[in-house]
Coordinates of N, CA and C in Angstrom, one line a residue:
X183 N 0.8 -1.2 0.0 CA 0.0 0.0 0.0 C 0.9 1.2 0.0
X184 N 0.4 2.3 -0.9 CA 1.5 4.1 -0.4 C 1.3 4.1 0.6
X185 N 0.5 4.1 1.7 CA 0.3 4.8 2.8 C 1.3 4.0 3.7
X186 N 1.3 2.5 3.4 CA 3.0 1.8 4.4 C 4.2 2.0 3.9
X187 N 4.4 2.4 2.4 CA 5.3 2.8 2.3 C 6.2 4.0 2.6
X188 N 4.9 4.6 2.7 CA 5.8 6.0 3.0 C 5.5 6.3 4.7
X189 N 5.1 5.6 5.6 CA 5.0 5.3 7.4 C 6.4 4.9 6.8
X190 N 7.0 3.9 6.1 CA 8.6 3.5 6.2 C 9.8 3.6 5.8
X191 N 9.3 4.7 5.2 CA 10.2 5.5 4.3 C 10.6 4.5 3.3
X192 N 10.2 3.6 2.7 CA 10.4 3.3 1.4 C 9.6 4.1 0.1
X193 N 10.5 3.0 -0.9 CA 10.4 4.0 -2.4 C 9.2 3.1 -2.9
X194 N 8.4 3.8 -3.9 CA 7.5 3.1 -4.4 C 7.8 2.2 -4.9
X195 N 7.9 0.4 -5.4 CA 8.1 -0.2 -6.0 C 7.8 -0.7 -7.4
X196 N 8.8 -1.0 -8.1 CA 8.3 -1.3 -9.7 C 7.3 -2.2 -10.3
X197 N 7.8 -2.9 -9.3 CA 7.3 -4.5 -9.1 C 7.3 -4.9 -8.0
X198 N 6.3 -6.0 -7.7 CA 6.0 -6.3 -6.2 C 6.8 -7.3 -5.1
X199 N 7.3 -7.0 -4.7 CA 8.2 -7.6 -3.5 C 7.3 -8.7 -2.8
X200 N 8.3 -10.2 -3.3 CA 7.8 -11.4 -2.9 C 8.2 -12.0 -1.7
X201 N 7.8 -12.9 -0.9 CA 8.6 -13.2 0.0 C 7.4 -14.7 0.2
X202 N 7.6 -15.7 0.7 CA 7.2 -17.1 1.3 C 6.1 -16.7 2.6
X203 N 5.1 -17.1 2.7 CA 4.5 -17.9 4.5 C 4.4 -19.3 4.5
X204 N 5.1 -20.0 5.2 CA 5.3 -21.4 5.0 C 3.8 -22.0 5.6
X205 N 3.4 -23.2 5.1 CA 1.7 -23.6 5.0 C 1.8 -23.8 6.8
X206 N 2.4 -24.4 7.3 CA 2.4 -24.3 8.8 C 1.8 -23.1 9.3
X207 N 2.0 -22.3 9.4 CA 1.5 -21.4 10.1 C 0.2 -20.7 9.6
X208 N -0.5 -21.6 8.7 CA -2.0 -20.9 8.6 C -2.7 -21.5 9.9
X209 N -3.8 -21.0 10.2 CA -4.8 -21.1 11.1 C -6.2 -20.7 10.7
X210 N -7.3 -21.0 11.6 CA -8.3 -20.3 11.2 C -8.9 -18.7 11.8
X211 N -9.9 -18.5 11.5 CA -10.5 -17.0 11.7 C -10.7 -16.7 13.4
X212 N -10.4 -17.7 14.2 CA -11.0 -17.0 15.2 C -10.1 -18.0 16.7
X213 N -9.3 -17.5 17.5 CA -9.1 -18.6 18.5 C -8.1 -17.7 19.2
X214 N -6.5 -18.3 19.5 CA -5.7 -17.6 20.2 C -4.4 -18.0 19.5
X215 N -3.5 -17.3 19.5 CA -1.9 -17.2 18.7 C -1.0 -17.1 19.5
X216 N -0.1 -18.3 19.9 CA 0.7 -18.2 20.5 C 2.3 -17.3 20.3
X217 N 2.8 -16.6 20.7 CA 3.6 -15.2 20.2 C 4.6 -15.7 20.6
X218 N 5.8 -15.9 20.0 CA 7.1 -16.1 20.5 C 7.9 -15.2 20.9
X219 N 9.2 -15.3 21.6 CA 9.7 -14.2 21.8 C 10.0 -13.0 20.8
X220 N 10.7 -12.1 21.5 CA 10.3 -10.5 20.4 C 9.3 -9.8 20.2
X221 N 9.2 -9.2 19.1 CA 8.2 -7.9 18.8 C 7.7 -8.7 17.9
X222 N 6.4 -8.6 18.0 CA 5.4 -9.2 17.7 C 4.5 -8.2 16.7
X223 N 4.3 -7.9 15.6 CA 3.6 -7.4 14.5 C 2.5 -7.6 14.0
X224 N 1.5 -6.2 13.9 CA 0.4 -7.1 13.1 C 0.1 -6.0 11.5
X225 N -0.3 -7.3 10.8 CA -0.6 -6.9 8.7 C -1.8 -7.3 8.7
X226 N -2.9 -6.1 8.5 CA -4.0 -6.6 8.3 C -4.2 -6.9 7.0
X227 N -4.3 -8.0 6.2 CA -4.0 -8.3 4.3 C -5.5 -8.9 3.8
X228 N -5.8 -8.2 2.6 CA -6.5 -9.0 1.8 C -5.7 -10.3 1.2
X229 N -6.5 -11.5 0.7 CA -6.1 -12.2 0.3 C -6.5 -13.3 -0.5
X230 N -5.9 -13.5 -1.8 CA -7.0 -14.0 -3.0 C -6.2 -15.5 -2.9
X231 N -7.6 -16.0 -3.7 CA -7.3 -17.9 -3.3 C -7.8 -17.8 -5.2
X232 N -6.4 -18.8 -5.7 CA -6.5 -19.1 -6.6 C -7.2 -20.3 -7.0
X233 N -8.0 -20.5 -8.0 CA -9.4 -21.1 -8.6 C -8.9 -22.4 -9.4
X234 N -8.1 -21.9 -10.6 CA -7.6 -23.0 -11.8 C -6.2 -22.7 -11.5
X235 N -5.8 -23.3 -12.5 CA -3.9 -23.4 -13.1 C -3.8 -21.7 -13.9
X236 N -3.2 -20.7 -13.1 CA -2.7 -19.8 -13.9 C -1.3 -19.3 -14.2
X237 N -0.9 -19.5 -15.4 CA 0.1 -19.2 -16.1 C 0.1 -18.1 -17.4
X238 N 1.4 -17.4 -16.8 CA 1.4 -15.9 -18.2 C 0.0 -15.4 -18.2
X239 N -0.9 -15.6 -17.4 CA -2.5 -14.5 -17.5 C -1.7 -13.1 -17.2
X240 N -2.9 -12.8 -18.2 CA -2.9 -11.2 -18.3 C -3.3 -10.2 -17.0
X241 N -3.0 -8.9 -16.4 CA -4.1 -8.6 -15.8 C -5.5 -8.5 -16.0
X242 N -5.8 -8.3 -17.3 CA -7.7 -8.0 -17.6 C -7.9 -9.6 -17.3
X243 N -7.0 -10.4 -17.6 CA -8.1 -11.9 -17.4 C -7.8 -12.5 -16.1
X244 N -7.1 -11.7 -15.2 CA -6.7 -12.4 -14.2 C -7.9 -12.8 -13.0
X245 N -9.0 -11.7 -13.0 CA -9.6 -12.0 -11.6 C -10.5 -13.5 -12.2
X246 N -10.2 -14.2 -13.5 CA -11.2 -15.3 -14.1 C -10.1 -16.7 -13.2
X247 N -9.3 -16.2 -12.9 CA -8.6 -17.2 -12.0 C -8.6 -17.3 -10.6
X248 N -9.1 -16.3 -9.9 CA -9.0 -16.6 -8.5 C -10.6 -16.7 -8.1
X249 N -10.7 -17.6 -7.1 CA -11.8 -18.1 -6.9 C -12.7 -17.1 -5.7
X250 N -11.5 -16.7 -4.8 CA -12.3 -15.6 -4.2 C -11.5 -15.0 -3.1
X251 N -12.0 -13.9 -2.6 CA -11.0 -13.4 -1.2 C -11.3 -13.6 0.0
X252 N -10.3 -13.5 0.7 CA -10.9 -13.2 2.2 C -9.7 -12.6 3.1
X253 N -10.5 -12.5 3.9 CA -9.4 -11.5 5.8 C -7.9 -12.8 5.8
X254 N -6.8 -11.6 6.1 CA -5.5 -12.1 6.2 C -5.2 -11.5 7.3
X255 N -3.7 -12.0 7.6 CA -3.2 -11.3 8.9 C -1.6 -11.8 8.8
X256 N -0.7 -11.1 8.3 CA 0.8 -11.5 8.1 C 1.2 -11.1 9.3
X257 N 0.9 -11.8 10.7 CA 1.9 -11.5 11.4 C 3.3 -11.9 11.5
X258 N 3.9 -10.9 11.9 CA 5.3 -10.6 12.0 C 6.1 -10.3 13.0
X259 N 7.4 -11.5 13.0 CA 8.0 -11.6 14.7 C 9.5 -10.4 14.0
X260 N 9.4 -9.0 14.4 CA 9.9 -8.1 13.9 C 11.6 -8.2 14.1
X261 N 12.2 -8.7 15.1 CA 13.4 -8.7 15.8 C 13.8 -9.6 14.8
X262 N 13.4 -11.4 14.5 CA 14.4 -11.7 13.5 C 14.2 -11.2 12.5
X263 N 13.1 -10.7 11.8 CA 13.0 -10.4 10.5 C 13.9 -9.2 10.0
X264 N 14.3 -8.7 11.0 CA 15.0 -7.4 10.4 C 16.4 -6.9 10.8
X265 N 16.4 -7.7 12.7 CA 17.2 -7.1 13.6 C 18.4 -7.2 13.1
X266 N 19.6 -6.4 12.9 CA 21.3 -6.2 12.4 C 22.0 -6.8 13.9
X267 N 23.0 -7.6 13.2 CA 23.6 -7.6 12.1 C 23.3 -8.9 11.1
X268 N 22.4 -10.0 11.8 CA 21.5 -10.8 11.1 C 21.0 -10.1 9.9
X269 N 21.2 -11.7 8.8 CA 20.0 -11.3 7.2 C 19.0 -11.3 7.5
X270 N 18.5 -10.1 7.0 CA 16.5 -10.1 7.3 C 16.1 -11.4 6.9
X271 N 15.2 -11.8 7.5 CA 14.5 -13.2 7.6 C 12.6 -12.9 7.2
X272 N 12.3 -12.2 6.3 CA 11.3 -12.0 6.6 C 10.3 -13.7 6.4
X273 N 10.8 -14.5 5.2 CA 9.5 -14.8 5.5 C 9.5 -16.3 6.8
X274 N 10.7 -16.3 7.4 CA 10.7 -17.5 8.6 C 10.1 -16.4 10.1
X275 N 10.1 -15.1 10.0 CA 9.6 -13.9 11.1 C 8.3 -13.9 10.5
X276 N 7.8 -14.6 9.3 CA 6.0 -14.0 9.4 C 5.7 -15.6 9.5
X277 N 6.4 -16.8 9.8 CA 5.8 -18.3 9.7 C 5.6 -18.8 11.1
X278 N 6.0 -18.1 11.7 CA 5.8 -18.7 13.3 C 4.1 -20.0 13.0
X279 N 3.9 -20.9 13.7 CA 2.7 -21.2 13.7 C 1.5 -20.1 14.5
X280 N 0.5 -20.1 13.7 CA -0.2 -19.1 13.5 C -0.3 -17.9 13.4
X281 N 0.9 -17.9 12.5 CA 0.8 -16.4 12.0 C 0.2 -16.1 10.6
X282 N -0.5 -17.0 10.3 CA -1.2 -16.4 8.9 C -2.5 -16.8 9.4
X283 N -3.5 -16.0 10.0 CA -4.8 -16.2 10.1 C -5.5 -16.8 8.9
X284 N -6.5 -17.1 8.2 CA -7.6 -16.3 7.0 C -9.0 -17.0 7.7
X285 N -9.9 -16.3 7.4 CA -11.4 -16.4 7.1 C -11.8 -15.1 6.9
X286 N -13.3 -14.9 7.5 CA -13.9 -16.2 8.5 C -15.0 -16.7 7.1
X287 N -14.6 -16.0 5.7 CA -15.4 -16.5 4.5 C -14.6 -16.8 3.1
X288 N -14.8 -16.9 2.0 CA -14.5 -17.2 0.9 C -15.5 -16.7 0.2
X289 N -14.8 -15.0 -0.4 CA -16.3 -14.4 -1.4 C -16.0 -14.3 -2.4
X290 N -16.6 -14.9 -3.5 CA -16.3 -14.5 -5.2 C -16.1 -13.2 -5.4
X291 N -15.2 -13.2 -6.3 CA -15.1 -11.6 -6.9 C -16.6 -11.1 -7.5
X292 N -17.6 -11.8 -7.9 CA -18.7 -11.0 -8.4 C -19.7 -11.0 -7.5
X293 N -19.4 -11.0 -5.8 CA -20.1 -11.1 -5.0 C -20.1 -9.4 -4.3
X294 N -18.8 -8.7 -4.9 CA -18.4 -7.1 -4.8 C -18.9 -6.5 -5.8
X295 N -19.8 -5.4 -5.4 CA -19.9 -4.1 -6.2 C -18.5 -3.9 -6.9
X296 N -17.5 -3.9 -6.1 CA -16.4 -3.7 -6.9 C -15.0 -4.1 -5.9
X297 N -14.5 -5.7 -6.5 CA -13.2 -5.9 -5.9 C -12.2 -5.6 -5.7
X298 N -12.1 -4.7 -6.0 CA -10.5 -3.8 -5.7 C -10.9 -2.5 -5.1
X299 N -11.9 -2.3 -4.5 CA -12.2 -0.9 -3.8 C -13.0 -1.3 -2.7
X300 N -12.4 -2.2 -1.6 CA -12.6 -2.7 -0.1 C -11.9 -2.0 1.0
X301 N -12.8 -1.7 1.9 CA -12.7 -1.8 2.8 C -11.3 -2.4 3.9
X302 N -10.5 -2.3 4.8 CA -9.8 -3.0 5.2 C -9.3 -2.4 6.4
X303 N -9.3 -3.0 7.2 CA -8.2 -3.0 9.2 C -7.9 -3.8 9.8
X304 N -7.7 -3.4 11.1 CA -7.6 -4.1 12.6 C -7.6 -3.5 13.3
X305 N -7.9 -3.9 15.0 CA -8.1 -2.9 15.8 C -7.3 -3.8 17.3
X306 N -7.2 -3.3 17.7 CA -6.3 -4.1 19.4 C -7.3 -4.0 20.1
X307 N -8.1 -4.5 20.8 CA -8.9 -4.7 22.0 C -9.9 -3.7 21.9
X308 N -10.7 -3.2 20.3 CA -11.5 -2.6 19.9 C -10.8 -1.0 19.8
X309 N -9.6 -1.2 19.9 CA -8.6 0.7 19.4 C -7.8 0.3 17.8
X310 N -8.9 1.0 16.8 CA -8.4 1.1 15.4 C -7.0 1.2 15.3
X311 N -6.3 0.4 14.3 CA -5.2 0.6 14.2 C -4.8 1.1 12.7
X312 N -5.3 -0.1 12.4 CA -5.3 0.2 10.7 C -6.6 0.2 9.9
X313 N -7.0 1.6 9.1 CA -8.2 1.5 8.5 C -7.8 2.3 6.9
X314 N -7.9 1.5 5.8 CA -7.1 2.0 4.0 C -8.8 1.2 3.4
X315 N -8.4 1.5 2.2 CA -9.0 1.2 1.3 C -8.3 0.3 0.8
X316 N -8.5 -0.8 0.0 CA -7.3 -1.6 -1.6 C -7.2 -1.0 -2.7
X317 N -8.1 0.3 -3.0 CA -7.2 1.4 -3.8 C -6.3 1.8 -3.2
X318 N -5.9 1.6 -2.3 CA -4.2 2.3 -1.9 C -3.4 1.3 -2.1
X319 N -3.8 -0.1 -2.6 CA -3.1 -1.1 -2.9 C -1.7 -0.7 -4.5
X320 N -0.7 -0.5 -4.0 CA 0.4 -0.1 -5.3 C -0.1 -1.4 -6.6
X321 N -0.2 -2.2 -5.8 CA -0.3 -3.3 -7.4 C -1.8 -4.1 -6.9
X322 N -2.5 -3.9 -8.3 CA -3.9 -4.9 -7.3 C -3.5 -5.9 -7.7
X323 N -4.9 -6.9 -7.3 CA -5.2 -8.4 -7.4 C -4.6 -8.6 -8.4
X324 N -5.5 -8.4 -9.6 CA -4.8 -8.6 -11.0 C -3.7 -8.1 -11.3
X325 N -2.8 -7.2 -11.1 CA -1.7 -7.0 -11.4 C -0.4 -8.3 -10.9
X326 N -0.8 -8.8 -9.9 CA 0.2 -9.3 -8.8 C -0.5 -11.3 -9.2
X327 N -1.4 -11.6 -9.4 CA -1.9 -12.2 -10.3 C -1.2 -12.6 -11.2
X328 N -1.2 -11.5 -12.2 CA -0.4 -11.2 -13.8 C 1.2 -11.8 -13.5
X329 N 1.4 -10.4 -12.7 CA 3.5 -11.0 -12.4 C 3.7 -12.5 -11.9
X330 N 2.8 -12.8 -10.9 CA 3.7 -14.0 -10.2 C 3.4 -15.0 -11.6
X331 N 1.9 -15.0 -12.3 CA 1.9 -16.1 -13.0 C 3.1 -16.5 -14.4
X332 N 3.7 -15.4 -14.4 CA 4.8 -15.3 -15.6 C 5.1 -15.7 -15.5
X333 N 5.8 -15.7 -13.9 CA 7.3 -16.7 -13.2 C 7.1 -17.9 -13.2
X334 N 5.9 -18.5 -12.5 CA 5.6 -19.7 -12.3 C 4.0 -19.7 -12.2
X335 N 3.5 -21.3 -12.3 CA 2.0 -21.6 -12.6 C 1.5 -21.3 -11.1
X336 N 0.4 -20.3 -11.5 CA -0.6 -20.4 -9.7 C -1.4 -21.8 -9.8
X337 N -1.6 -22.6 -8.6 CA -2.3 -23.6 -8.6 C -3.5 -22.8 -7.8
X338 N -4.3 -24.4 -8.4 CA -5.6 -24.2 -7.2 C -5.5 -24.3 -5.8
X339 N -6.0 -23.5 -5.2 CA -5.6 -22.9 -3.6 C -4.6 -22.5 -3.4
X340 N -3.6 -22.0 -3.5 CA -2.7 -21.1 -3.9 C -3.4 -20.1 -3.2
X341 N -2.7 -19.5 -2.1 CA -3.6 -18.3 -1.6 C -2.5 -17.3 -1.5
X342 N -2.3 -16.1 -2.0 CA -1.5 -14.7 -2.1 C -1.8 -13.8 -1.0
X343 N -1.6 -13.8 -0.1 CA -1.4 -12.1 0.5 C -0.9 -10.9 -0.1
X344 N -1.9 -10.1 -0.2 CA -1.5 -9.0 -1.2 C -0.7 -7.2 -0.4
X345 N -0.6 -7.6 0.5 CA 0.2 -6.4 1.6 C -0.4 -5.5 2.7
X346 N -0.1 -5.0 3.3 CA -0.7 -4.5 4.1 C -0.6 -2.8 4.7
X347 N -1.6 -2.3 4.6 CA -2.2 -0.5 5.2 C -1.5 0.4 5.8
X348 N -1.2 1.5 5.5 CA -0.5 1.5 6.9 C -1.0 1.6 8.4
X349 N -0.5 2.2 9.1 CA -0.6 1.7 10.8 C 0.1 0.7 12.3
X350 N 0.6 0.0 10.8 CA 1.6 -1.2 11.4 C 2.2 -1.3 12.8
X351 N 2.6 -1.6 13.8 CA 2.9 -1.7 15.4 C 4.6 -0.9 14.8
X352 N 5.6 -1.4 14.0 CA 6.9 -0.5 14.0 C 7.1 0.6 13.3
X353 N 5.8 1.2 12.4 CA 5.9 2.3 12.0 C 5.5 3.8 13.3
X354 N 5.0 2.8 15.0 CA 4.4 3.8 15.3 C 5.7 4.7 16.5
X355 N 5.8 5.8 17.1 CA 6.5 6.4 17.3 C 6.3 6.7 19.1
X356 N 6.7 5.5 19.7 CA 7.7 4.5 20.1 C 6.7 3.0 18.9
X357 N 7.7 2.1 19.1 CA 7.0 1.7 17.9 C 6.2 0.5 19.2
X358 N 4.9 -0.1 18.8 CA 4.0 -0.2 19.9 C 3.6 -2.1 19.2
X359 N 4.1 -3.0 20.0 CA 3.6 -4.7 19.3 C 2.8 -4.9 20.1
X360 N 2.3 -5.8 19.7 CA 1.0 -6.8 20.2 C 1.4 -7.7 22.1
X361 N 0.7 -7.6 22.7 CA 0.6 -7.9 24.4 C -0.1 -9.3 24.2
X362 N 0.1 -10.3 25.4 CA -0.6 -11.4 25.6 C -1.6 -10.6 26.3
X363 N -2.4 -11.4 25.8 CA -4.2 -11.2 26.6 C -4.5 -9.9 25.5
X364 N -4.2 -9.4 24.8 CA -4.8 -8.4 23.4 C -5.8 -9.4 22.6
X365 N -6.8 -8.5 22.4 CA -7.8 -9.4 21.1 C -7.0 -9.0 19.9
X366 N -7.1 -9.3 18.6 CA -6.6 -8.6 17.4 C -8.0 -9.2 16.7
X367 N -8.8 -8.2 16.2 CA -9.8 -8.2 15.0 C -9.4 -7.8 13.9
X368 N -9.3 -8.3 12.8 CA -9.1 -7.9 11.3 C -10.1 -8.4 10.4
X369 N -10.5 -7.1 9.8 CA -12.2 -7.0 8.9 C -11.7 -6.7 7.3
X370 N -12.6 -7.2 6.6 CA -12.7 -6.7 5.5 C -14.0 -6.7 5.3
X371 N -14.6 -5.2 4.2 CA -15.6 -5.3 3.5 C -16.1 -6.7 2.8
X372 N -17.4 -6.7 3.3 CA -17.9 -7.9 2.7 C -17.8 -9.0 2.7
X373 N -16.5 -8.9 3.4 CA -16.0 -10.9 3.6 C -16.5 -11.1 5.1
X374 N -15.7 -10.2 6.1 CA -15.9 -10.3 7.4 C -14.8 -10.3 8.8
X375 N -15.2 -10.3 10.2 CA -13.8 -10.1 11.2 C -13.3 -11.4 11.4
X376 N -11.5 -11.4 11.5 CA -11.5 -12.1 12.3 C -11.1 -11.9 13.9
X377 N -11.0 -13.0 14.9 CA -10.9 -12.5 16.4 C -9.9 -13.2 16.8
X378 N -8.9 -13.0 17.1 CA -8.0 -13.8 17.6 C -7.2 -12.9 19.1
X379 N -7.3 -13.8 20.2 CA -6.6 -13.9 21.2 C -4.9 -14.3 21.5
X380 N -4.3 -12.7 21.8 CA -2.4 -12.6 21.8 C -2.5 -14.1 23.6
X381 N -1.5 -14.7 23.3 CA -0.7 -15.8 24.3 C 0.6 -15.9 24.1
X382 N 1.2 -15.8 25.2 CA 2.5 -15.4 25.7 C 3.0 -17.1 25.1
X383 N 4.3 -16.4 24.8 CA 4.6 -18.3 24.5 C 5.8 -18.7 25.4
X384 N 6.8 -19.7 25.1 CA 7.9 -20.2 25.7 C 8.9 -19.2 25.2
X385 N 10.3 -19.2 25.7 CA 11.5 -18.8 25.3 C 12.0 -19.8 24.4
X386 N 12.8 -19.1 23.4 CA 13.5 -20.0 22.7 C 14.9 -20.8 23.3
X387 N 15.0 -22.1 22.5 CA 15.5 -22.8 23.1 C 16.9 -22.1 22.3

């Protein structure tokens, strides 16, 4: 989204910046997330579930491949992902188990007045944190669709996170993460919340 890029002082991108969530760490829409040590982050993300086999699709024919969207949540354990003199690690800092929420629906794109102009947040124990539109999205559905399919074939279920608003816990000034015993709700227009409960976890071994 512009609005996280420029909370982080990055440059707009040409092209969209890929990175892994390993299948482990999905979960469903609604329970408790166990947080490991560190700073703990939250991405409130749209996120499209691919339908058929897509390869080299165009943008105009892309949204004929994804089957539908729903509520994401790329959380992110911030200390490895970024901390020096360590390689950023982003996508083993957003795989922790349960750090990829989705629900609490699956809506067809022709189930939206219009899919690329949603609604989107989160809020900590009902205090807004992040509230954008997916027109602030730099690259939509279909664009990001388009690029990854060049590279390689999207399969069915194949699910993409598409980025996240700004508001973010380390853009804020002291930068402000997620607490055990915090609720975290993340909504989108039309699809729906999810609810999940922060839990303090073990130390690393």
């Amino acid at each position: 989204y512009r609005g996280h890029a420029e909370e982080t002082g990055l440059d707009i991108p040409d092209s969209p910046m890929v990175f892994t969530k390993f299948a482990s760490s999905i979960t469903g829409p609604y329970g408790e997330v166990t947080m490991p040590p560190g700073s703990v982050d939250w991405e409130a993300e749209l996120v499209a579930v691919i339908g058929r086999r897509a390869e080299n699709v165009t943008a105009g024919a892309a949204w004929d491949f994804v089957a539908g969207l729903t509520v994401g949540q790329d959380l992110s354990e911030r200390e490895l992902q970024i901390k020096p003199p360590a390689p950023q690690q982003f996508s083993l800092a957003k795989s922790f188990p349960g750090f990829a929420p989705l629900g609490p629906a699956l809506v067809t794109p022709d189930e939206f007045a219009n899919p690329d102009d949603l609604e989107i947040g989160c809020s900590i124990d009902d205090v807004r944190v992040q509230s954008a539109r997916t027109t602030d999205l730099i690259f939509s559905v279909p664009e990001v669709v388009s690029f990854l399919s060049g590279i390689l074939p999207l399969l069915p279920g194949d699910v993409i996170f598409t980025g996240t608003p700004a508001g973010v816990g380390f853009a804020h000034k002291p930068p402000r993460y997620l607490k055990a015993g915090e609720v975290l709700s993340t909504f989108i227009e039309g699809i729906g919340t999810m609810r999940h409960r922060m839990v303090a976890g073990h130390s690393r071994q």
